[in-house]
Amino acid sequence: MADSSEMQSKIDAELQQSKRDQQDSSFLETLVPIPDFFFNIKAEIEPIGGSKWRIRIFGYILYFITLCVMFGSFAYYSLPAQRVSLESIVTSEWNKPGFACKPLQKTTLHGLSTDWSFDECVSATSSPSAESIVSVQKNDGSTQFDFRFAAKDGSTGTLSFYDIWNAKSVETTTWEKEGFYCRPLQKTTFHGLSTDWSFDECVKNVNIPDATNIKSVTKHANYVHYDYDFASDGDSNKGIISFYDDRYASSVLQKTNQASDDWKRDGYSCYPEPPYDNTFNVRYNHSECLDVVLPPSAATVQSQSPNGYGFSYHPFGNEGTLGYPCSASLASRLYTAHSSCPIMPPCSGSCQCMYAKFLPSGAVFPTTCDATKPYYVSGGGFYLGMQNSLDATGSITLDLAIKGWNDILNTQADQHGGFGNEFVCSFLKLNGNGFRCFDKPKPPTTKELAIQRYASEYPPETICGPIKQNGPFRCKPKEEPPTTKELAIQRYASEYPPETICAPLKLNSPFQCTRNVEVPATTRLSLSVAAAQAVFALTGIALVALLRKLQKPSTTTSESLSTDGDLRSMMRKLRLTVDRLDSKIDHFGTGQDQLRTDQDQLRVGQDQLRVGQDQLRVGQDQLRTGQGTHEELIQKLLSKK
């Protein structure tokens, strides 16, 4: 009894220690299970439910299901749809051999917002056609042709030769730039034409001088001149060049108190300013006069009366209003040179000598000197007329008057000068309205001469020269956008193929590149085994739970043990139970999870731990019962002996 009490005390102490160890280490061992090989897993363990054949059937079912799942999974992963997997990498390169690359973000391609890859863009881009080339009115009012190459999600990709051409324009202060044509940013006015033409446009639009654009125009003093209408930009905006106007604009009017010097200016040609206010009221200056004075003739010698009494000489013909000018001094000079009378006394008082007649040399007038009238020569002769002109008088013929006038003009010069052209032209050095002096040549007097001079002196490059100074300029490429839809289709097709349009997408990094690769057989087998293991564990848990529900409580009592065989069997069971209890108590110090025998039992360790605890309680009860039975058996054995 003492041994039994000690054994019972020892068992109780070990059970208490096992409970304390279980409470102290259960959480840690749950997180970090102790491997099975630290436990005596080969020791006999009572099956759950107490029926080995039931466990064996469940085990066969478990393995069958596991094998079916493994081979079924392998067959599934070997199907064509599952045998290929998607491989993906992210890179900065738009193209990778064997991969299909697509940008990870959107970009804007000529107005089209898209995340297309380069290849997708090329396949989605339409070709230029009458439908995809549309006419658009731009901000400057011009109609241009744009190419709508693609559309996606409400946005449209559009290319425009005009927009690209206009975007390349630059602003500069020079009128020309290589590869560009330059146009001023503001209008300028030259020769009356207000325009913003470029230099090249101006040269192109200038009309070559001909009979249609050289126009006759009446200018100052009712003189006709010829102007050049070189260009027009509307009916009221015309460019006109005039030799006369240019000459007049640079002229200088000289009208000073020193009237005797107004007729000349260094480097200039001076002419009387109209309306002419000189002796003859003509337009000629002194230099021109010397060449235009007409000699006495039937056209220049005019009769002063119907009866042929008096003939005046007009040096400029009908152009002049006054005849050959005369004065007392001139009459005296001529009288001295031509009179056949005695020396004439000097004129005085009313200047009676002004009316003294004289004859030129060779005249056939009757010449008689009247002693009583020394200042008078009877018969015909010349005298100073009432209009300050020298007139031939007497009953003479026109021919005699012409001869007489030639003799007068050819009279030998005296100390005061001659009596011909020089004398006549000296009166043109004075003009009441002054003289206008020019530094440019005279304008042409006929249309033919005007055409020649305008063509030689005003070529288009000279006319358009002022435009070069009309800066700043905006310069645009010389290759302009197409002007018709047909040309637009051709140019878009040649200059913007899909590869060129989509080229910016190559820079839209990063890119995700993917490809399909075949899953190796080893990987498929590993996946199948993993699936089988999962099914094995889950099915095992379900079967164990089912066994627990089917388990019946033990009905063994002391009354059923009536024979020696039953006693010996019970003793063996008791010893086994004690050994199991000792083994379990020892194993509790190292962890509950060591009760499992393989990897699947590790996953259901907590359930087995609870089973072990139940078995421990049952064992304790059996131990107590066994101790009592043991004592009864000993008493029976002793009594039999």
XYZ file of C-alpha atoms in Angstrom:
641
model
C 0.000 0.000 0.000
C 2.877 2.310 0.750
C 4.349 1.661 -2.682
C 1.002 2.284 -4.266
C 0.592 5.514 -2.340
C 4.047 6.672 -3.343
C 3.373 5.759 -6.962
C 0.059 7.567 -6.862
C 1.685 10.605 -5.282
C 4.426 10.549 -7.896
C 1.886 10.275 -10.700
C -0.152 13.121 -9.276
C 2.942 15.289 -8.917
C 4.005 14.562 -12.489
C 0.516 15.313 -13.727
C 0.520 18.630 -11.882
C 3.962 19.483 -13.279
C 2.826 18.470 -16.748
C -0.156 20.811 -16.486
C 2.084 23.652 -15.334
C 4.540 22.973 -18.175
C 1.667 22.842 -20.633
C 0.307 26.174 -19.423
C 3.747 27.790 -19.492
C 4.852 26.586 -22.913
C 1.687 26.019 -24.948
C 1.742 29.505 -26.563
C 5.443 29.387 -27.411
C 5.203 25.856 -28.789
C 2.219 26.921 -30.860
C 4.369 29.554 -32.521
C 7.520 27.424 -32.664
C 6.546 23.707 -32.645
C 9.149 21.224 -31.471
C 10.129 18.787 -34.255
C 8.683 15.267 -34.052
C 12.053 13.569 -33.976
C 12.516 14.758 -30.361
C 9.688 12.414 -29.359
C 9.279 8.642 -29.296
C 6.745 8.609 -32.107
C 7.156 4.852 -32.578
C 5.460 4.142 -29.278
C 2.052 2.594 -29.552
C -0.649 5.254 -29.659
C -4.253 4.419 -29.252
C -6.243 5.278 -32.409
C -8.971 7.879 -32.248
C -12.289 6.151 -31.979
C -10.655 2.897 -30.896
C -11.152 1.183 -34.294
C -8.103 0.510 -36.397
C -10.063 -0.801 -39.374
C -12.072 2.443 -39.468
C -8.852 4.478 -39.318
C -7.380 2.294 -42.031
C -10.360 2.905 -44.312
C -10.212 6.631 -43.627
C -6.480 6.566 -44.337
C -7.036 4.818 -47.659
C -9.689 7.362 -48.542
C -7.330 10.209 -47.554
C -4.487 8.892 -49.704
C -6.800 8.227 -52.621
C -8.189 11.735 -52.524
C -4.669 13.158 -52.198
C -3.390 11.204 -55.203
C -6.416 12.170 -57.252
C -5.862 15.817 -56.419
C -2.152 15.624 -57.223
C -2.605 13.949 -60.618
C -5.673 16.020 -61.393
C -3.779 19.215 -60.585
C -0.868 18.135 -62.734
C -3.245 17.423 -65.607
C -4.933 20.801 -65.080
C -1.632 22.694 -65.044
C -0.640 20.831 -68.199
C -3.580 22.199 -70.165
C -2.566 24.711 -72.946
C -4.295 27.590 -71.199
C -2.533 26.876 -67.887
C 0.782 25.710 -69.210
C 1.616 29.264 -70.418
C 2.282 32.054 -67.914
C 2.755 35.813 -68.382
C 6.249 37.206 -67.765
C 6.435 40.959 -67.123
C 9.321 43.423 -66.696
C 9.533 47.230 -66.427
C 12.172 48.965 -68.534
C 13.053 52.338 -70.057
C 13.333 50.811 -73.528
C 10.279 50.917 -75.795
C 11.166 47.633 -77.469
C 12.575 44.387 -76.122
C 13.003 41.289 -78.306
C 10.328 38.694 -77.627
C 8.245 41.082 -75.497
C 5.242 43.290 -76.135
C 5.955 46.679 -74.521
C 3.361 49.240 -73.453
C 3.882 52.547 -71.602
C 2.749 52.697 -67.986
C 1.265 56.181 -68.398
C -0.603 58.220 -70.978
C 0.930 60.836 -73.230
C -0.399 63.341 -75.739
C 0.406 62.557 -79.358
C -0.466 65.454 -81.671
C -3.549 66.174 -79.554
C -4.421 62.495 -78.959
C -4.315 61.390 -75.301
C -3.343 57.718 -75.298
C -1.328 54.967 -73.642
C -0.825 53.067 -76.885
C 2.361 51.204 -77.506
C 4.282 52.029 -80.656
C 2.945 48.969 -82.470
C -0.630 49.673 -81.387
C -0.314 53.234 -82.650
C 1.035 52.122 -86.028
C -1.834 49.673 -86.510
C -4.465 52.227 -85.391
C -3.214 55.121 -87.549
C -5.285 55.697 -90.668
C -3.874 56.604 -94.065
C -4.382 60.081 -95.572
C -7.575 60.129 -97.631
C -10.357 62.452 -98.665
C -12.157 61.589 -95.402
C -9.211 62.023 -93.030
C -7.915 65.241 -94.670
C -10.214 68.060 -93.527
C -10.227 71.763 -94.406
C -9.822 74.088 -91.412
C -9.926 77.876 -91.240
C -6.966 79.214 -89.267
C -6.610 82.365 -87.180
C -5.231 84.364 -90.093
C -8.362 83.614 -92.122
C -6.671 81.163 -94.462
C -8.104 77.715 -95.205
C -5.659 74.884 -94.551
C -5.792 71.084 -94.736
C -5.244 69.046 -91.545
C -4.804 65.272 -91.194
C -6.898 63.536 -88.511
C -5.001 60.269 -88.270
C -6.659 58.621 -85.232
C -9.276 59.037 -82.512
C -9.644 57.445 -79.074
C -11.834 58.095 -76.033
C -13.088 61.434 -77.306
C -9.689 62.855 -78.290
C -8.437 63.175 -81.851
C -4.901 63.109 -83.182
C -4.398 65.845 -85.760
C -1.411 66.818 -87.881
C -1.274 70.207 -89.584
C 1.343 71.281 -92.093
C 0.232 74.848 -91.459
C 0.624 74.645 -87.673
C 4.043 73.000 -87.982
C 5.092 75.514 -90.632
C 3.823 78.438 -88.565
C 5.519 77.157 -85.392
C 8.904 77.248 -87.145
C 8.639 80.980 -87.805
C 11.194 83.281 -86.175
C 11.338 87.018 -85.618
C 14.390 88.889 -86.834
C 15.564 92.395 -87.660
C 16.966 91.386 -91.052
C 14.803 91.104 -94.159
C 16.156 87.738 -95.289
C 17.074 84.379 -93.743
C 18.365 81.325 -95.558
C 15.630 78.765 -96.166
C 12.945 81.228 -95.046
C 10.964 84.021 -96.586
C 10.585 87.068 -94.385
C 7.636 89.422 -94.134
C 7.481 92.678 -92.141
C 5.299 92.692 -89.041
C 3.862 96.089 -89.963
C 2.867 97.984 -93.072
C 5.040 100.543 -94.767
C 4.361 103.114 -97.458
C 6.665 103.624 -100.429
C 5.826 105.537 -103.592
C 2.266 105.900 -102.307
C 1.680 102.138 -101.864
C 0.805 101.016 -98.314
C 1.553 97.317 -97.883
C 3.078 94.628 -95.688
C 4.518 92.686 -98.622
C 7.761 90.866 -98.205
C 10.605 91.896 -100.485
C 10.096 88.847 -102.690
C 6.347 89.432 -102.872
C 6.930 93.015 -103.887
C 9.391 92.084 -106.643
C 6.909 89.520 -107.931
C 4.004 91.985 -107.946
C 5.770 94.902 -109.658
C 4.548 95.458 -113.220
C 7.169 95.897 -115.927
C 6.907 99.372 -117.538
C 4.829 99.341 -120.733
C 2.275 101.448 -122.562
C -0.522 100.307 -120.209
C 1.045 101.417 -116.922
C 2.938 104.538 -118.089
C 0.272 107.212 -117.749
C 0.336 110.812 -118.987
C -0.462 113.284 -116.220
C -0.773 117.092 -116.336
C 1.478 118.681 -113.738
C 2.500 122.271 -112.861
C 1.943 124.978 -115.411
C -0.208 122.558 -117.431
C 2.751 120.557 -118.653
C 2.212 116.869 -119.394
C 4.479 114.326 -117.684
C 4.558 110.519 -117.556
C 4.080 108.557 -114.336
C 4.654 104.834 -113.734
C 1.872 102.815 -112.023
C 4.081 99.922 -110.921
C 1.693 98.038 -108.578
C -1.640 98.170 -106.806
C -3.170 96.574 -103.737
C -6.751 97.636 -104.269
C -8.269 100.468 -106.294
C -7.320 103.179 -103.818
C -3.916 101.779 -102.890
C -1.545 102.233 -105.795
C 2.173 102.598 -106.139
C 3.184 105.395 -108.520
C 6.655 106.574 -109.469
C 7.042 109.942 -111.170
C 10.297 111.308 -112.531
C 8.784 114.759 -112.329
C 7.548 114.368 -108.742
C 10.854 112.913 -107.540
C 12.724 115.702 -109.255
C 10.411 118.340 -107.877
C 10.569 116.930 -104.327
C 14.338 117.402 -104.174
C 14.324 120.846 -105.789
C 15.113 124.196 -104.149
C 13.182 127.394 -104.824
C 15.426 130.456 -104.969
C 13.605 133.751 -104.564
C 15.837 136.205 -102.767
C 16.397 139.906 -102.658
C 19.440 139.390 -104.833
C 17.298 138.579 -107.850
C 20.227 138.749 -110.209
C 21.727 135.626 -108.604
C 18.591 133.483 -108.309
C 18.926 132.031 -111.799
C 21.880 129.786 -110.851
C 22.969 127.389 -108.080
C 26.077 125.200 -107.904
C 25.323 121.572 -108.794
C 21.762 122.405 -109.837
C 19.918 123.367 -112.978
C 17.649 126.338 -112.286
C 14.456 127.232 -114.161
C 11.992 130.103 -113.763
C 9.178 129.206 -111.386
C 5.703 129.369 -112.942
C 3.633 131.341 -113.445
C 6.473 132.849 -115.451
C 7.152 136.474 -114.766
C 10.008 137.417 -117.082
C 10.442 139.560 -120.191
C 9.163 136.901 -122.560
C 7.073 134.899 -120.032
C 8.707 131.631 -121.099
C 9.888 128.622 -119.073
C 13.446 128.448 -120.322
C 16.423 129.176 -118.177
C 19.435 131.048 -119.498
C 21.254 127.931 -120.691
C 18.258 126.515 -122.530
C 17.441 129.871 -124.046
C 20.648 130.015 -126.057
C 19.565 126.909 -127.965
C 15.891 127.692 -128.438
C 15.977 131.322 -129.717
C 14.499 131.327 -133.206
C 16.059 133.404 -136.004
C 14.028 136.071 -137.863
C 11.676 134.404 -140.310
C 8.141 134.555 -141.523
C 7.169 132.679 -138.321
C 8.898 135.072 -135.957
C 8.598 138.455 -137.724
C 5.063 139.731 -137.467
C 3.366 142.748 -139.054
C 1.961 145.261 -136.617
C -0.711 146.565 -139.023
C -2.624 145.378 -142.070
C -0.893 147.848 -144.356
C 2.528 146.441 -143.502
C 3.549 149.408 -141.424
C 5.836 148.053 -138.700
C 7.267 144.550 -138.243
C 8.216 143.142 -134.802
C 10.517 140.190 -134.130
C 9.523 137.515 -131.554
C 12.597 135.399 -130.612
C 10.461 132.539 -129.168
C 7.785 132.582 -131.827
C 4.255 132.244 -130.563
C 5.512 131.078 -127.167
C 6.694 134.529 -126.177
C 4.351 137.459 -125.679
C 6.839 140.254 -126.311
C 9.026 141.135 -129.232
C 12.712 141.899 -129.324
C 13.236 144.061 -126.236
C 14.593 147.562 -126.551
C 15.564 150.444 -124.364
C 16.993 153.891 -124.850
C 20.482 152.591 -124.264
C 20.004 149.791 -126.797
C 18.546 152.207 -129.335
C 21.492 154.512 -128.837
C 23.925 151.625 -129.308
C 22.206 150.524 -132.504
C 21.915 154.115 -133.764
C 25.594 154.595 -133.259
C 26.317 151.421 -135.182
C 23.909 151.936 -138.070
C 22.943 155.666 -138.512
C 24.075 157.469 -141.701
C 23.303 160.837 -140.177
C 25.696 163.087 -138.350
C 26.640 162.169 -134.877
C 23.562 162.118 -132.800
C 23.670 164.206 -129.658
C 23.155 162.315 -126.434
C 19.604 161.678 -125.360
C 18.187 163.778 -122.604
C 14.908 164.955 -121.229
C 12.085 163.011 -122.787
C 14.657 160.967 -124.589
C 13.597 162.145 -128.013
C 16.252 160.013 -129.557
C 14.174 156.967 -128.769
C 12.093 157.867 -131.744
C 15.032 158.494 -134.026
C 15.035 156.108 -136.940
C 18.089 154.257 -138.107
C 18.844 151.834 -140.838
C 20.826 148.661 -140.580
C 23.765 148.231 -142.854
C 22.752 147.278 -146.359
C 19.237 148.580 -145.943
C 17.622 149.940 -149.075
C 15.476 152.435 -147.204
C 15.754 155.942 -148.665
C 18.135 157.805 -146.414
C 17.916 161.606 -146.225
C 19.219 163.745 -143.461
C 17.021 166.674 -142.605
C 19.196 169.522 -141.336
C 16.320 171.048 -139.525
C 15.533 167.777 -137.772
C 18.858 166.196 -136.993
C 17.292 163.401 -134.974
C 14.931 162.247 -137.672
C 15.714 160.182 -140.717
C 13.097 160.379 -143.369
C 11.818 157.188 -144.976
C 11.754 153.729 -143.461
C 13.887 152.479 -140.570
C 13.913 150.938 -137.044
C 12.837 152.594 -133.889
C 11.797 151.814 -130.325
C 8.116 150.965 -130.424
C 5.442 151.855 -127.952
C 5.715 148.411 -126.235
C 9.445 148.660 -125.577
C 10.152 146.637 -128.678
C 12.289 147.504 -131.619
C 10.090 147.750 -134.683
C 10.793 148.159 -138.361
C 8.615 150.896 -139.831
C 7.827 152.435 -143.099
C 6.412 151.050 -146.268
C 8.612 147.986 -146.477
C 8.047 144.344 -147.300
C 8.246 141.325 -144.948
C 11.380 140.081 -146.642
C 13.064 143.448 -146.178
C 12.011 143.462 -142.518
C 13.442 139.928 -142.023
C 16.710 141.014 -143.639
C 16.809 144.092 -141.480
C 16.219 142.060 -138.319
C 19.015 139.631 -139.223
C 21.315 142.613 -139.647
C 20.323 143.898 -136.227
C 21.009 140.528 -134.550
C 24.332 140.205 -136.337
C 25.461 143.705 -135.412
C 29.031 143.648 -134.219
C 29.261 143.618 -130.477
C 30.337 146.728 -128.697
C 31.716 147.217 -125.229
C 28.353 146.232 -123.753
C 28.025 142.981 -125.624
C 26.293 141.527 -128.646
C 22.776 141.989 -129.946
C 21.759 138.405 -130.819
C 20.902 135.332 -128.665
C 23.096 136.411 -125.773
C 21.249 139.697 -125.559
C 17.835 138.031 -125.783
C 18.657 135.336 -123.173
C 20.074 137.799 -120.694
C 16.509 138.813 -119.900
C 15.760 135.250 -118.644
C 18.128 135.636 -115.692
C 15.298 137.444 -113.953
C 11.887 136.013 -112.988
C 9.355 137.609 -110.701
C 8.506 134.279 -108.971
C 12.101 133.188 -108.556
C 13.859 130.130 -109.851
C 13.467 126.457 -108.939
C 16.734 124.599 -108.957
C 16.884 120.837 -109.608
C 19.640 118.321 -108.897
C 18.064 115.605 -111.049
C 17.735 115.329 -114.801
C 14.642 116.431 -116.634
C 11.750 113.942 -116.845
C 11.124 112.233 -120.175
C 9.009 114.157 -122.644
C 7.458 111.170 -124.490
C 5.887 107.902 -123.399
C 8.500 105.886 -125.255
C 11.342 107.645 -123.462
C 9.469 107.236 -120.168
C 9.171 103.455 -120.678
C 12.888 103.177 -121.371
C 13.961 105.303 -118.425
C 11.594 103.712 -115.903
C 12.729 100.235 -116.978
C 16.408 101.113 -116.596
C 16.268 103.320 -113.505
C 13.488 101.588 -111.563
C 13.775 97.798 -111.788
C 11.606 95.864 -109.259
C 14.546 95.384 -106.873
C 15.083 99.146 -106.694
C 11.397 99.921 -106.265
C 11.032 97.401 -103.422
C 14.257 98.416 -101.685
C 12.517 100.365 -98.856
C 10.871 97.133 -97.658
C 14.278 95.867 -96.507
C 14.263 98.581 -93.844
C 10.747 97.835 -92.600
C 11.826 95.635 -89.669
C 11.205 93.676 -87.544
C 10.376 90.736 -89.792
C 8.722 87.368 -89.240
C 10.469 84.680 -91.234
C 8.725 81.432 -92.166
C 10.053 78.371 -94.025
C 9.924 78.672 -97.796
C 8.203 75.311 -98.128
C 4.607 76.318 -97.536
C 1.643 74.086 -96.590
C -0.260 72.379 -99.433
C -2.924 74.509 -101.066
C -5.273 71.736 -102.254
C -6.644 68.569 -100.690
C -4.987 66.429 -103.362
C -1.567 67.907 -102.627
C -2.229 67.533 -98.897
C -2.989 63.812 -99.288
C 0.236 63.280 -101.220
C 2.418 65.220 -98.794
C 0.941 63.716 -95.619
C 1.359 60.233 -97.079
C 5.005 60.830 -97.996
C 6.131 62.893 -94.997
C 4.035 61.372 -92.206
C 3.820 57.569 -92.453
C 2.477 55.821 -89.308
C 6.008 55.103 -88.061
C 6.848 58.816 -88.107
C 3.585 59.851 -86.466
C 3.972 57.318 -83.645
C 7.701 57.894 -83.079
C 7.169 60.129 -79.959
C 5.655 57.115 -78.163
C 9.124 55.555 -78.072
C 10.077 58.189 -75.485
C 7.081 57.639 -73.184
C 9.027 55.576 -70.623
C 8.853 53.587 -68.396
C 7.422 50.648 -70.323
C 5.945 47.356 -69.124
C 7.084 44.551 -71.388
C 5.268 41.203 -71.237
C 5.525 37.835 -72.925
C 4.007 34.339 -72.566
C 6.367 31.595 -71.336
C 5.691 27.856 -70.850
C 5.652 26.684 -67.232
C 8.322 23.967 -66.688
C 7.166 20.448 -65.777
C 8.942 20.674 -62.423
C 6.978 23.805 -61.553
C 3.709 22.165 -62.564
C 4.595 19.105 -60.476
C 5.460 21.298 -57.485
C 2.131 23.082 -57.773
C 0.329 19.739 -57.970
C 2.135 18.399 -54.889
C 1.356 21.585 -52.978
C -2.303 21.271 -53.865
C -2.285 17.624 -52.813
C -0.673 18.511 -49.495
C -3.281 21.138 -48.827
C -6.096 18.708 -49.611
C -4.382 16.027 -47.534
C -4.243 18.331 -44.516
C -7.784 19.639 -44.824
C -9.259 16.201 -45.499
C -7.280 14.741 -42.619
C -8.663 17.371 -40.251
C -12.178 16.642 -41.449
C -11.740 12.867 -41.008
C -10.266 13.279 -37.522
C -13.234 15.453 -36.560
C -15.547 12.757 -37.902
C -13.722 10.064 -35.897
C -14.107 12.097 -32.733
C -17.819 12.292 -33.254
C -17.958 8.524 -33.827
C -15.858 7.732 -30.694
C -17.709 5.878 -27.846
C -16.859 6.243 -24.119
C -15.010 3.284 -22.432
C -17.333 0.773 -20.581
C -14.658 -1.340 -18.929
C -15.413 -1.987 -15.249
C -13.928 -4.107 -12.557
C -16.888 -6.444 -12.745
C -16.058 -7.513 -16.264
C -12.627 -8.716 -15.331
C -13.495 -12.191 -14.085
C -10.942 -14.483 -15.531
C -7.198 -14.814 -15.204
C -6.796 -13.987 -18.908
C -8.821 -10.889 -18.427
C -6.720 -10.018 -15.426
C -3.478 -10.549 -17.290
C -4.784 -8.528 -20.219
C -5.874 -5.798 -17.889
C -2.479 -5.830 -16.199
C -0.767 -5.453 -19.534
C -3.092 -2.608 -20.391
C -2.430 -1.040 -17.028
C 1.301 -1.285 -17.541
C 0.937 0.148 -21.035
C -1.246 2.890 -19.683
C 1.268 3.693 -16.958
C 4.058 3.706 -19.548
C 2.010 5.912 -21.804
C 1.278 8.252 -18.943
C 4.945 8.411 -18.041
C 5.821 9.006 -21.683
C 3.179 11.702 -22.028
C 4.321 13.391 -18.808
C 7.872 13.429 -20.114
C 6.757 14.699 -23.492
C 4.706 17.518 -21.965
C 7.984 19.136 -20.810
C 9.197 19.411 -24.415
C 5.989 20.371 -26.189
C 2.622 19.197 -27.305
C 3.382 19.222 -31.034
C 5.832 16.262 -30.710
C 2.814 13.924 -30.606
C 2.440 14.238 -34.344
C 4.193 11.680 -36.513
C 4.492 13.484 -39.806
C 3.972 16.890 -41.412
C 0.225 16.429 -41.693
C -0.070 15.637 -37.933
C 1.817 18.879 -37.205
C -1.068 20.855 -38.816
C -3.601 19.105 -36.511
C -1.355 19.197 -33.438
C -3.682 21.229 -31.328
C -6.488 18.738 -31.877
C -4.188 15.857 -31.007
C -3.032 17.755 -27.930
C -6.607 18.010 -26.798
C -7.016 14.281 -27.497
C -3.894 13.601 -25.429
C -5.290 15.668 -22.590
C -8.511 13.704 -22.720
C -6.531 10.496 -22.785
C -4.524 11.733 -19.823
C -7.658 12.322 -17.829
C -8.966 8.902 -18.822
C -5.600 7.364 -17.942
C -5.628 9.006 -14.560
C -9.061 7.609 -13.938
C -7.921 4.235 -15.194
C -4.842 4.478 -13.003
C -6.909 5.084 -9.936
C -9.271 2.313 -10.927
C -6.325 0.094 -11.775
C -4.693 0.677 -8.424
C -7.883 -0.357 -6.653
C -8.265 -3.355 -8.909
C -4.637 -4.199 -8.399
C -5.105 -4.291 -4.681
C -8.215 -6.423 -5.035
C -6.373 -8.849 -7.298
C -3.510 -9.079 -4.890
C -5.943 -9.807 -2.111
C -7.644 -12.461 -4.244
C -4.330 -14.053 -5.116
C -3.263 -14.077 -1.551
C -6.549 -15.574 -0.481
C -6.274 -18.341 -3.096
C -2.872 -19.231 -1.923
